mmCIF file of C-alpha atoms and ligand atoms in Angstrom:
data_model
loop_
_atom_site.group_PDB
_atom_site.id
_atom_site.type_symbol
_atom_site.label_atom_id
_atom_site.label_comp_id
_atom_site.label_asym_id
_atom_site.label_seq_id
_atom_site.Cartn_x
_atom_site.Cartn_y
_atom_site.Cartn_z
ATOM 1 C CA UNK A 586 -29.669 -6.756 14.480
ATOM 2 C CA UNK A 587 -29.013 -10.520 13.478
ATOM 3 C CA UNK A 588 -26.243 -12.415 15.285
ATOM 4 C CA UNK A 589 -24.301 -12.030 11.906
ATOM 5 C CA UNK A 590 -24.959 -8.161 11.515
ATOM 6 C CA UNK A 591 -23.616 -7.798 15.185
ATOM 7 C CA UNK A 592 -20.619 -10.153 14.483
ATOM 8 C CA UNK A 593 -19.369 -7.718 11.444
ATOM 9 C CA UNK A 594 -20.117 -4.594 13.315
ATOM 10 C CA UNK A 595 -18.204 -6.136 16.349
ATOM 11 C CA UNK A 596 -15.137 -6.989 14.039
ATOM 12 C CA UNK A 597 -15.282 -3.780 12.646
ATOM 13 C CA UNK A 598 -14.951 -1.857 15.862
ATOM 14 C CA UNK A 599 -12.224 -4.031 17.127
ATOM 15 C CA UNK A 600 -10.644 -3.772 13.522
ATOM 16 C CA UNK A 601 -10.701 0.110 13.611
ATOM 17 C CA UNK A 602 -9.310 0.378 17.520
ATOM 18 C CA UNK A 603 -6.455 -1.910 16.691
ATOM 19 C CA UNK A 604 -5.360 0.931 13.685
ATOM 20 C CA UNK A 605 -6.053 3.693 16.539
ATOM 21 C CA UNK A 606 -4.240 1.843 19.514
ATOM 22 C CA UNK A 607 -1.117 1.534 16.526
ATOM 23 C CA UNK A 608 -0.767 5.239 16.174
ATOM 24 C CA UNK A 609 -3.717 5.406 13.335
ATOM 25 C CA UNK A 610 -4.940 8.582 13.848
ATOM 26 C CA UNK A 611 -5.710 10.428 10.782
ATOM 27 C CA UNK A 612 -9.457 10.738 10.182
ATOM 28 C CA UNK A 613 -9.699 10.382 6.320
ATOM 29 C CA UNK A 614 -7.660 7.134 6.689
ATOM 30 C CA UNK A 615 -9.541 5.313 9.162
ATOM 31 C CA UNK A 616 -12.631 6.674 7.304
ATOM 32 C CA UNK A 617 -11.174 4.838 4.086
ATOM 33 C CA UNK A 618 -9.759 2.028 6.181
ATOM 34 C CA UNK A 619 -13.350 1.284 7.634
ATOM 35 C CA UNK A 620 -14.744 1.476 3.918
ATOM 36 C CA UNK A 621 -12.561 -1.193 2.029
ATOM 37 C CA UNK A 622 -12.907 -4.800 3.565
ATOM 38 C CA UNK A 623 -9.782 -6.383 3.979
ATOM 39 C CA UNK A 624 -11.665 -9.870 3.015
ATOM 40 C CA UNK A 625 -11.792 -10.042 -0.774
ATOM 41 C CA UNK A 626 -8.191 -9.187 -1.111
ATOM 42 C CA UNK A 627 -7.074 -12.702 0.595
ATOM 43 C CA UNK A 628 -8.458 -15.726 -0.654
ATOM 44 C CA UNK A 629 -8.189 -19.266 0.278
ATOM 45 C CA UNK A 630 -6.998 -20.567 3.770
ATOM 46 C CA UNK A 631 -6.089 -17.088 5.338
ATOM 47 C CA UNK A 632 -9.431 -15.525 4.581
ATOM 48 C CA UNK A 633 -10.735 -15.692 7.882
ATOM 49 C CA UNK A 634 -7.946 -14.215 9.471
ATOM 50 C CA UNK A 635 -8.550 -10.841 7.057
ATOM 51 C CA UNK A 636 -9.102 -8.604 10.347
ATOM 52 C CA UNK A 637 -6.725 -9.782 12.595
ATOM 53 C CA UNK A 638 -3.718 -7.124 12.373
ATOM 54 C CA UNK A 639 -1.685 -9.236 10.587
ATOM 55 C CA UNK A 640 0.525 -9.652 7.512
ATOM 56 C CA UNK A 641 -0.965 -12.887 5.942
ATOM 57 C CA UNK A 642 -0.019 -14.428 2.602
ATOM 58 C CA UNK A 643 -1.152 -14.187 -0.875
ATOM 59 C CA UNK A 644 -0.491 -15.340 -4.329
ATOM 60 C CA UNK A 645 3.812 -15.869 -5.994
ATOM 61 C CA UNK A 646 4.450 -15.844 -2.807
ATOM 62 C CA UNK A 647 3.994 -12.540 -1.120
ATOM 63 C CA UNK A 648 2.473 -10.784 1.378
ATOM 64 C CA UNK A 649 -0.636 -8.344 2.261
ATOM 65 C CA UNK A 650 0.660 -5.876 5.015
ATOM 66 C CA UNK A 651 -0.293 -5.744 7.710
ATOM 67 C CA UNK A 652 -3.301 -2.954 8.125
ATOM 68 C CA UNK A 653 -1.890 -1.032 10.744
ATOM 69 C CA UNK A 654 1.204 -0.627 8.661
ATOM 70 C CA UNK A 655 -1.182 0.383 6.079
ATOM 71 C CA UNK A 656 -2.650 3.234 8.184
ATOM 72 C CA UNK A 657 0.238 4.228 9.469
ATOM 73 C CA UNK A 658 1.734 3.912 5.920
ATOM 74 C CA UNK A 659 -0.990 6.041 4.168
ATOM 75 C CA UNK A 660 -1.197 8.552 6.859
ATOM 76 C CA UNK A 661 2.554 9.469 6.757
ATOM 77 C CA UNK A 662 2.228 9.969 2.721
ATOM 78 C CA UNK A 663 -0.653 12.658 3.821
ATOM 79 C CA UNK A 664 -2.496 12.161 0.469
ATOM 80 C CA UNK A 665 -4.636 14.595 -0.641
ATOM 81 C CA UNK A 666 -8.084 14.809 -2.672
ATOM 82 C CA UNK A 667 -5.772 16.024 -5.575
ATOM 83 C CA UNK A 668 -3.280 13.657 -5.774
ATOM 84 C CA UNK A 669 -1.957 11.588 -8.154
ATOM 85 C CA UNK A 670 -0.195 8.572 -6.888
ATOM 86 C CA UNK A 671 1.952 5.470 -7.837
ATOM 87 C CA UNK A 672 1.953 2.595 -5.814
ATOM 88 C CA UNK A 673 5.166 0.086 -6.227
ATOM 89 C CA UNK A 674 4.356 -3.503 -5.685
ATOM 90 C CA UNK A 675 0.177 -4.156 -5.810
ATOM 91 C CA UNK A 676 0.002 -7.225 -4.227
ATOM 92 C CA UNK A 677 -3.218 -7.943 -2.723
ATOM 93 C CA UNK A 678 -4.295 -4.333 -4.049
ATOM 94 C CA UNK A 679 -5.566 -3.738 -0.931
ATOM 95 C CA UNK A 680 -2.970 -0.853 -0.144
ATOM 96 C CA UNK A 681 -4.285 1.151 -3.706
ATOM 97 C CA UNK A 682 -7.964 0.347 -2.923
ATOM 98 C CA UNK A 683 -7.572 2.081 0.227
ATOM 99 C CA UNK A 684 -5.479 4.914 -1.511
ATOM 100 C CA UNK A 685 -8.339 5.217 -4.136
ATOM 101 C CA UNK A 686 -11.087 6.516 -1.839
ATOM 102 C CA UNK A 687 -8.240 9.563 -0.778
ATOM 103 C CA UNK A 688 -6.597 10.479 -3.995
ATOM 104 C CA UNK A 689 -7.511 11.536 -6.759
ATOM 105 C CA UNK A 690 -6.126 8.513 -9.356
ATOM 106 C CA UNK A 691 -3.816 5.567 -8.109
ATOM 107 C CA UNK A 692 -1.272 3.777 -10.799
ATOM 108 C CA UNK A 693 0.038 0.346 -8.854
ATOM 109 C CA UNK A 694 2.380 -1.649 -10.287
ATOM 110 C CA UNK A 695 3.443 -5.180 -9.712
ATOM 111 C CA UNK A 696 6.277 -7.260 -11.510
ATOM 112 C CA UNK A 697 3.633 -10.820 -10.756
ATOM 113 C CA UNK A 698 1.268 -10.584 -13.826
ATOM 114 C CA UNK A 699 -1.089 -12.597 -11.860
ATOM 115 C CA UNK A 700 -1.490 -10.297 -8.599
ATOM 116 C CA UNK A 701 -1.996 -7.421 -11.287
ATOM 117 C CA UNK A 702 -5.009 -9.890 -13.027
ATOM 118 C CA UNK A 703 -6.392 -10.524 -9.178
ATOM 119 C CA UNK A 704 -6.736 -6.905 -8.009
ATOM 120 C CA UNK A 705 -7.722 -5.389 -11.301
ATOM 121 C CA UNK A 706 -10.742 -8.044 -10.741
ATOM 122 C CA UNK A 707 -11.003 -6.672 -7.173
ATOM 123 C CA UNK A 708 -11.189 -3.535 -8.180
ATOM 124 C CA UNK A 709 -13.729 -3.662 -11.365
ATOM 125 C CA UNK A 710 -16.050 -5.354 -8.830
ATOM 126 C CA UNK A 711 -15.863 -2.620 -6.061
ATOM 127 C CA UNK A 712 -16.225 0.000 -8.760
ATOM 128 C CA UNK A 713 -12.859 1.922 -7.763
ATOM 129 C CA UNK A 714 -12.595 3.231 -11.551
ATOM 130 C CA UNK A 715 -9.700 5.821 -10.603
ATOM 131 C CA UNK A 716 -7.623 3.251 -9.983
ATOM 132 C CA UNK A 717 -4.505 1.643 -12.777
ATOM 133 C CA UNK A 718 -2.902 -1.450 -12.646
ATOM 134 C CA UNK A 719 -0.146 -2.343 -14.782
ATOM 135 C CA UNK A 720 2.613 -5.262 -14.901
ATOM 136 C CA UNK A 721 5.926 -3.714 -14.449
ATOM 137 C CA UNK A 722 9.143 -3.250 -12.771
ATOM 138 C CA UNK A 723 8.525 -0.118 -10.181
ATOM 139 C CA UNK A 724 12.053 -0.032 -9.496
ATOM 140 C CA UNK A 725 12.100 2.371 -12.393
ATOM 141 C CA UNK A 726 8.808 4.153 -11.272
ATOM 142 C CA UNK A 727 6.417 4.917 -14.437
ATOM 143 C CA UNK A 728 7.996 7.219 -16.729
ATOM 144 C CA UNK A 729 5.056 7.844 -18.886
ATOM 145 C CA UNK A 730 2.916 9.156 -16.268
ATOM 146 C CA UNK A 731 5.240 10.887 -14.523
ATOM 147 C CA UNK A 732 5.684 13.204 -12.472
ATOM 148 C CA UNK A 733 3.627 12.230 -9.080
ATOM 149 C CA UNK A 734 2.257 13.974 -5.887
ATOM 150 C CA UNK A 735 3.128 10.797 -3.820
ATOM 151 C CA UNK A 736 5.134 7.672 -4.465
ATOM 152 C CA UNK A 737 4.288 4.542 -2.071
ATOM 153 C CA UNK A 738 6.637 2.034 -2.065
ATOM 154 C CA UNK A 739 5.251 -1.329 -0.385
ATOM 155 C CA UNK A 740 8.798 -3.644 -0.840
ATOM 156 C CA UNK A 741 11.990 -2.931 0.546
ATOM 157 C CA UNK A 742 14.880 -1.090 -1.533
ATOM 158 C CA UNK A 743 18.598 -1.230 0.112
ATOM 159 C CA UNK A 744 17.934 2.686 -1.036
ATOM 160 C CA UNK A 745 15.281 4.794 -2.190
ATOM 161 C CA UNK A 746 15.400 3.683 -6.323
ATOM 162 C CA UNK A 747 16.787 6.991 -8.036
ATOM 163 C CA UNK A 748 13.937 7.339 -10.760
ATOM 164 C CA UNK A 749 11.356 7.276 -8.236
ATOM 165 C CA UNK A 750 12.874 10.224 -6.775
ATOM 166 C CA UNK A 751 13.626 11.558 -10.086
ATOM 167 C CA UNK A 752 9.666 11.218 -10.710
ATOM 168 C CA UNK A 753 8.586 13.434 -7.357
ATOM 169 C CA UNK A 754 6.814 16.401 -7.920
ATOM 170 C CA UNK A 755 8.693 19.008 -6.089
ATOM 171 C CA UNK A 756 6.288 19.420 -2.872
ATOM 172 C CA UNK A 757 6.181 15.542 -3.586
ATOM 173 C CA UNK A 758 6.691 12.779 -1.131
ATOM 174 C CA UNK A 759 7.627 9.025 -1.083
ATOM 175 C CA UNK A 760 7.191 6.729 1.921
ATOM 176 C CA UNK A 761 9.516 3.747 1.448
ATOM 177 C CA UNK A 762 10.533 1.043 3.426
ATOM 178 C CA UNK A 763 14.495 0.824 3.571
ATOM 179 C CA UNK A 764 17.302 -1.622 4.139
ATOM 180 C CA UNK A 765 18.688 -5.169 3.098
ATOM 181 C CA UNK A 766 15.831 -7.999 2.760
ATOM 182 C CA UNK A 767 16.200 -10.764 5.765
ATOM 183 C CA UNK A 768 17.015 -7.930 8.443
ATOM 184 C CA UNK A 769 14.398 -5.650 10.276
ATOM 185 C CA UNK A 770 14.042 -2.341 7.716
ATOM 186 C CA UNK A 771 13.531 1.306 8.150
ATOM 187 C CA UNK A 772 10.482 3.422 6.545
ATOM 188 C CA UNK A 773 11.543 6.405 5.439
ATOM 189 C CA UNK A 774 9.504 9.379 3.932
ATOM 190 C CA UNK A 775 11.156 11.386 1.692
ATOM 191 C CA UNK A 776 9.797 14.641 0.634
ATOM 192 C CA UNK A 777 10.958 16.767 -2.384
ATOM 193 C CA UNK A 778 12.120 20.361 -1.694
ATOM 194 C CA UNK A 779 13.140 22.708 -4.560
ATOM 195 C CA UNK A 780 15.957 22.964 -2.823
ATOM 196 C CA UNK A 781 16.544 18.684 -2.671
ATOM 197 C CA UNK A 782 15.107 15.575 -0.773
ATOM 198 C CA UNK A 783 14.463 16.026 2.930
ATOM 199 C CA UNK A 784 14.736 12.359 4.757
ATOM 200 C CA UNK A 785 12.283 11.342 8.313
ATOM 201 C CA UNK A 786 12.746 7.988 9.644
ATOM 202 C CA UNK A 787 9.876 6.818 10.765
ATOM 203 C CA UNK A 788 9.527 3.268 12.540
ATOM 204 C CA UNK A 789 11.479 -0.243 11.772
ATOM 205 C CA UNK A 790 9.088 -2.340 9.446
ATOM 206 C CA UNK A 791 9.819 -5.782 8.036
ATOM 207 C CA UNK A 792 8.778 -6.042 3.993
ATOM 208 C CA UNK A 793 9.129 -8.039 0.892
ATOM 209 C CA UNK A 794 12.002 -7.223 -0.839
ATOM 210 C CA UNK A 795 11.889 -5.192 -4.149
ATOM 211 C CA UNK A 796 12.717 -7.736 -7.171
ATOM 212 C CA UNK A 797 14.664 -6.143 -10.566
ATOM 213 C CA UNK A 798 12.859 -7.486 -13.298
ATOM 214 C CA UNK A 799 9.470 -9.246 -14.049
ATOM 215 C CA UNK A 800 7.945 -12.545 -12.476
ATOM 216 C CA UNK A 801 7.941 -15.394 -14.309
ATOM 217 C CA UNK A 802 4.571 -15.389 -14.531
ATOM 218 C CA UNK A 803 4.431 -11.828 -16.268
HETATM 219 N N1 SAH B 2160 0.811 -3.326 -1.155
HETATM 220 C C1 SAH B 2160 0.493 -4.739 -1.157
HETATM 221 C C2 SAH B 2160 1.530 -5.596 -0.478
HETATM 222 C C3 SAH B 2160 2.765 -5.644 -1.273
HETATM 223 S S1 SAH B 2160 3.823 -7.023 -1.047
HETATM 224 C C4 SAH B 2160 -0.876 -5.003 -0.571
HETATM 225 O O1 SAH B 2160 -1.579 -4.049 -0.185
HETATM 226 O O2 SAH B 2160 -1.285 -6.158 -0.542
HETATM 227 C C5 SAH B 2160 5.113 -6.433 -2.098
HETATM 228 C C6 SAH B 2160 4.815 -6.547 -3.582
HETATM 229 O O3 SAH B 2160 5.876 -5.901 -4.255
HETATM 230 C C7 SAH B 2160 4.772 -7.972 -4.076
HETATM 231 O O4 SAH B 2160 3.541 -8.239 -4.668
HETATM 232 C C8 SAH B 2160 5.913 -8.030 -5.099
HETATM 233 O O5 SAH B 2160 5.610 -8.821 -6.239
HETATM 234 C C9 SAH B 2160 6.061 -6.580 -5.484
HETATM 235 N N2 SAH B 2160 7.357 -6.207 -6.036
HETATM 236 C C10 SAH B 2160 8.607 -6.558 -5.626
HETATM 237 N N3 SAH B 2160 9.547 -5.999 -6.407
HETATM 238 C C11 SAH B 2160 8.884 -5.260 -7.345
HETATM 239 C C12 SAH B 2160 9.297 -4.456 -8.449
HETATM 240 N N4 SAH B 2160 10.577 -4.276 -8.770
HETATM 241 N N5 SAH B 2160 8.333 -3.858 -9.191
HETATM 242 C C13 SAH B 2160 7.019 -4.023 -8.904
HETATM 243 N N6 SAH B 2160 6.574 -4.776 -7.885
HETATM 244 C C14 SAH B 2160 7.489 -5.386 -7.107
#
């Protein structure tokens, strides 16, 4: 192998044990996590630091989680082949790229114009065709596609926004992070019951908050 072939591979490995020594477990989401490289989703500056696990920032000011959040993020939602998901707050578009290769069509939605622009252009040239991006405000979910298998929220609500609930399949399940926007939050995973919403808390996280309206860019 060439120094630089050995120097990817080596990333790679370290890359994929930091998800596992996180709690990353799930097979199908390292698998994914191993296929989509972090580096076109950050440009500029930060770009070499695309497989250190680390939150690192991106365009109107926000943030690309960091991947072991990811995993451990996409492995709680426990997406299926089948699935059709929405994704609240693109960003990067990292997050939905990764979702793409385990469900079966991804709508992410961002209230920047621009960051929708940037990972539609990610996506076209990676060929991940099941994948929609629109500009919009999530807290109101996506009413025209509705309902969904899995809701991924990727900013932090003081609650879980009513018409994303409202827009859960029943059998359905959300993973959102939870609690005011300067102070360490809870993720939460919600899952729809006939019978109502059953609530897991599952680690303290530290996101973004979730923004009422549209950018001014958008
Ligand atoms: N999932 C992203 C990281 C998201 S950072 C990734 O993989 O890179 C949180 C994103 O949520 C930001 O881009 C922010 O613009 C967006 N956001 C905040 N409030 C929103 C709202 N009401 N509707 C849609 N997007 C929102």
């Amino acid at each position: 192998m060439s120094d630089e072939a050995d120097e990817t591979a080596e990333r790679k490995m370290q890359f994929l044990f930091a998800l596992r020594s996180k709690g990353v477990t799930d097979a199908r989401v390292l698998t994914a996590m191993e296929k989509v490289d972090r580096g076109p989703f950050i440009r500029g500056y930060f770009a070499e630091r695309a497989y250190e696990d680390m939150p690192l920032p991106i365009a109107c000011g926000q943030t690309i989680s960091q991947p072991s959040v990811v995993g451990l993020m996409t492995q709680a939602l426990k997406v299926s082949a089948r699935d059709k998901v929405l994704e609240v707050g693109t960003g990067s578009g990292y997050q939905a790229a990764i979702l793409s290769l385990l469900a079966r069509r991804v709508y992410t939605v961002d209230r920047h114009k621009r960051l929708v622009q940037d990972a539609t252009e990610i996506f076209n040239g990676l060929d991940l065709t099941n994948i929609i991006a629109l500009t919009a405000d999530g807290s109101f979910g996506l009413p025209d596609q509705a309902p969904f298998d899995r809701i991924i929220v990727t900013a932090a609500a003081e609650d879980p926004p009513g018409p994303l609930l409202a827009q859960l399949k029943i059998g359905g399940i959300m993973v959102v992070p939870v609690g005011q926007s300067d102070a360490v939050q809870r993720l939460i995973r919600v899952t729809r019951h006939e019978s109502g919403f059953e609530y897991d808390e599952l680690r303290p996280v530290r996101f973004v908050p979730l923004v009422e309206g549209l950018g001014r860019d958008g």
